[in-house]
Amino acid sequence: MVRIREPHEWPSTVDEAQAVQERLRPSVRFAEPPEVRSAAGLDVAYRGSDELVAAVAVLDVASLSVVDSVVVRGVAEFPYVPGLFAFREAPPLLTALERLSVEPDVLVCDGQGLAHPRRFGLACHLGVLTDLPSIGVGKTALGSYDPPGEQRGEWTPLRLDDEVVGRALRTQRGVKPVFVSVGHRFTLDTACDLVLRLAPRYRLPETTRAADHLSRTAPTRP
DNA sequence: GCGACAG
DNA sequence: ATCTTGTCGC
C-alpha cells in the first residue's frame, strides 16, 4: 500500500550514486509529522556474499503489536560502500513496502538519515521516494558526540562537519546510546520522542527488532 | 602514508 | 552485515 512518488534509478557506479543523492537531497522536508499511530520498522539480513532478505514490520505504536509484515528475498546489486548504503538495501526494502497491505504513518530505518556525509542517508532516501515521514536509528555513529547521561531519555548532539545532524539518545540506562537523525518530514525532537516510545524495554526500537527478527528467521530459498 | 568508514 | 564460546543478568 506504499507508493513510490519520486522518479528514480539505481546506478551502478559510485559517481552516479553520489549524483543521485545530490539530486534527491533538495526534496527532503523538515517538518512535524501528522499523528503517528503506526510505525514501520525496516531491516535487511545477509546470507552469503550477495543474497539478502529485506523485512518490513508495521507496528501499532500504542500497543507495539505487529499489524502487518512483508519479507522479500533478493540479491545485492550494489557493493557496500560507506555513504552509499541505500543503493544496496533500499531496492528490496521498497519492494517490501509496496507489498504491504496497510500504509504506515512513519518509517523507522536501520541506519542514518541526515547524519550522512552528503546529508542523505537511507532514511532520507526511503522517505523522499515514498514521501512518507521517516527517521534513521543507527547502532553506530556517523559523526562525533559526547556520551549522554546514564538515564533513559538523556541525549547529546551528534555532530558531523561542525554541524548538528542528529542525537546520541540513551533508550535504556546502562546501554550504549542509539543514533537518531531525521529522514524526511520530521523534527529531531519528535523523532527522539517516537524512538523512546518504541523502545520501552530494549536498546533498539521494537520496530527494528521485529523487522530484524523477520529477516533473520525467514526460510532459506529451496 | 595512516586511520575512518551506517549495514 | 557475518564469522563465533562462554558468560553475566533478568
PDB file of N, CA, C and O in Angstrom, chain A residues 3 16 22 45 51 58 65 74 80 107 111 132 144-145 161 167-168 174 187 189-190 198:
ATOM      1  N   ARG A   3       3.220   3.745  -2.035  1.00  0.00           N
ATOM      2  CA  ARG A   3       3.502   4.095  -3.428  1.00  0.00           C
ATOM      3  C   ARG A   3       4.832   4.830  -3.550  1.00  0.00           C
ATOM      4  O   ARG A   3       5.184   5.637  -2.696  1.00  0.00           O
ATOM      5  N   GLU A  16      27.836   7.888 -10.102  1.00  0.00           N
ATOM      6  CA  GLU A  16      26.414   8.019 -10.437  1.00  0.00           C
ATOM      7  C   GLU A  16      25.570   8.008  -9.173  1.00  0.00           C
ATOM      8  O   GLU A  16      24.605   8.773  -9.048  1.00  0.00           O
ATOM      9  N   GLU A  22      22.700  13.702  -4.581  1.00  0.00           N
ATOM     10  CA  GLU A  22      22.699  15.167  -4.695  1.00  0.00           C
ATOM     11  C   GLU A  22      21.397  15.653  -5.335  1.00  0.00           C
ATOM     12  O   GLU A  22      20.861  16.692  -4.980  1.00  0.00           O
ATOM     13  N   ALA A  45      18.839  -8.560   6.260  1.00  0.00           N
ATOM     14  CA  ALA A  45      19.795  -9.566   6.746  1.00  0.00           C
ATOM     15  C   ALA A  45      20.525 -10.116   5.530  1.00  0.00           C
ATOM     16  O   ALA A  45      19.978 -10.131   4.422  1.00  0.00           O
ATOM     17  N   GLU A  51      23.387 -12.567  -1.318  1.00  0.00           N
ATOM     18  CA  GLU A  51      21.984 -12.849  -1.076  1.00  0.00           C
ATOM     19  C   GLU A  51      21.516 -12.047   0.131  1.00  0.00           C
ATOM     20  O   GLU A  51      22.201 -11.991   1.152  1.00  0.00           O
ATOM     21  N   VAL A  58       5.071  -3.557  10.387  1.00  0.00           N
ATOM     22  CA  VAL A  58       4.302  -2.380  10.797  1.00  0.00           C
ATOM     23  C   VAL A  58       3.728  -2.638  12.190  1.00  0.00           C
ATOM     24  O   VAL A  58       3.067  -3.662  12.405  1.00  0.00           O
ATOM     25  N   SER A  65       2.162  -3.873  18.945  1.00  0.00           N
ATOM     26  CA  SER A  65       1.898  -5.177  18.330  1.00  0.00           C
ATOM     27  C   SER A  65       2.055  -5.058  16.817  1.00  0.00           C
ATOM     28  O   SER A  65       1.782  -4.012  16.226  1.00  0.00           O
ATOM     29  N   GLY A  74      16.264 -11.270  -2.035  1.00  0.00           N
ATOM     30  CA  GLY A  74      16.830 -10.656  -3.228  1.00  0.00           C
ATOM     31  C   GLY A  74      18.334 -10.829  -3.315  1.00  0.00           C
ATOM     32  O   GLY A  74      18.930 -11.575  -2.536  1.00  0.00           O
ATOM     33  N   TYR A  80      28.861  -2.784  -0.800  1.00  0.00           N
ATOM     34  CA  TYR A  80      28.733  -1.962   0.395  1.00  0.00           C
ATOM     35  C   TYR A  80      29.832  -0.910   0.357  1.00  0.00           C
ATOM     36  O   TYR A  80      31.017  -1.203   0.447  1.00  0.00           O
ATOM     37  N   LEU A 107       8.250   5.749   8.782  1.00  0.00           N
ATOM     38  CA  LEU A 107       9.251   4.717   8.514  1.00  0.00           C
ATOM     39  C   LEU A 107      10.389   4.879   9.539  1.00  0.00           C
ATOM     40  O   LEU A 107      10.910   5.970   9.721  1.00  0.00           O
ATOM     41  N   GLY A 111      19.682   2.652  10.308  1.00  0.00           N
ATOM     42  CA  GLY A 111      20.783   3.364   9.664  1.00  0.00           C
ATOM     43  C   GLY A 111      20.612   4.853   9.904  1.00  0.00           C
ATOM     44  O   GLY A 111      19.889   5.255  10.823  1.00  0.00           O
ATOM     45  N   LEU A 132       6.896   9.488   2.651  1.00  0.00           N
ATOM     46  CA  LEU A 132       6.386   9.193   3.993  1.00  0.00           C
ATOM     47  C   LEU A 132       7.367   9.784   5.007  1.00  0.00           C
ATOM     48  O   LEU A 132       8.569   9.827   4.759  1.00  0.00           O
ATOM     49  N   SER A 144      30.637  12.732  15.543  1.00  0.00           N
ATOM     50  CA  SER A 144      31.171  12.682  16.900  1.00  0.00           C
ATOM     51  C   SER A 144      30.137  13.135  17.929  1.00  0.00           C
ATOM     52  O   SER A 144      29.233  13.901  17.606  1.00  0.00           O
ATOM     53  N   TYR A 145      30.287  12.657  19.159  1.00  0.00           N
ATOM     54  CA  TYR A 145      29.332  13.002  20.213  1.00  0.00           C
ATOM     55  C   TYR A 145      29.956  12.758  21.574  1.00  0.00           C
ATOM     56  O   TYR A 145      30.909  11.995  21.708  1.00  0.00           O
ATOM     57  N   ASP A 161      31.009  17.436  10.503  1.00  0.00           N
ATOM     58  CA  ASP A 161      31.473  18.652   9.821  1.00  0.00           C
ATOM     59  C   ASP A 161      31.012  19.913  10.562  1.00  0.00           C
ATOM     60  O   ASP A 161      30.503  20.849   9.947  1.00  0.00           O
ATOM     61  N   ARG A 167      21.155  13.005  17.086  1.00  0.00           N
ATOM     62  CA  ARG A 167      21.391  12.896  18.519  1.00  0.00           C
ATOM     63  C   ARG A 167      21.805  11.485  18.926  1.00  0.00           C
ATOM     64  O   ARG A 167      21.368  10.508  18.318  1.00  0.00           O
ATOM     65  N   ALA A 168      22.648  11.454  19.979  1.00  0.00           N
ATOM     66  CA  ALA A 168      23.004  10.177  20.596  1.00  0.00           C
ATOM     67  C   ALA A 168      21.985  10.081  21.712  1.00  0.00           C
ATOM     68  O   ALA A 168      21.999  10.898  22.631  1.00  0.00           O
ATOM     69  N   GLY A 174      22.432   2.106  31.211  1.00  0.00           N
ATOM     70  CA  GLY A 174      23.405   1.018  31.188  1.00  0.00           C
ATOM     71  C   GLY A 174      23.689   0.435  29.821  1.00  0.00           C
ATOM     72  O   GLY A 174      24.360  -0.593  29.720  1.00  0.00           O
ATOM     73  N   THR A 187      10.938  16.096  12.759  1.00  0.00           N
ATOM     74  CA  THR A 187      11.661  17.022  13.611  1.00  0.00           C
ATOM     75  C   THR A 187      12.517  16.149  14.524  1.00  0.00           C
ATOM     76  O   THR A 187      12.105  15.054  14.920  1.00  0.00           O
ATOM     77  N   ASP A 189      13.262  16.501  17.642  1.00  0.00           N
ATOM     78  CA  ASP A 189      12.598  16.306  18.938  1.00  0.00           C
ATOM     79  C   ASP A 189      11.551  15.206  18.847  1.00  0.00           C
ATOM     80  O   ASP A 189      11.507  14.298  19.686  1.00  0.00           O
ATOM     81  N   THR A 190      10.710  15.292  17.830  1.00  0.00           N
ATOM     82  CA  THR A 190       9.641  14.309  17.656  1.00  0.00           C
ATOM     83  C   THR A 190      10.216  12.935  17.334  1.00  0.00           C
ATOM     84  O   THR A 190       9.685  11.905  17.752  1.00  0.00           O
ATOM     85  N   LEU A 198       8.957   3.752  21.205  1.00  0.00           N
ATOM     86  CA  LEU A 198       9.117   2.435  20.564  1.00  0.00           C
ATOM     87  C   LEU A 198      10.127   1.542  21.278  1.00  0.00           C
ATOM     88  O   LEU A 198      10.238   0.359  20.973  1.00  0.00           O
TER      89      LEU A 198
END
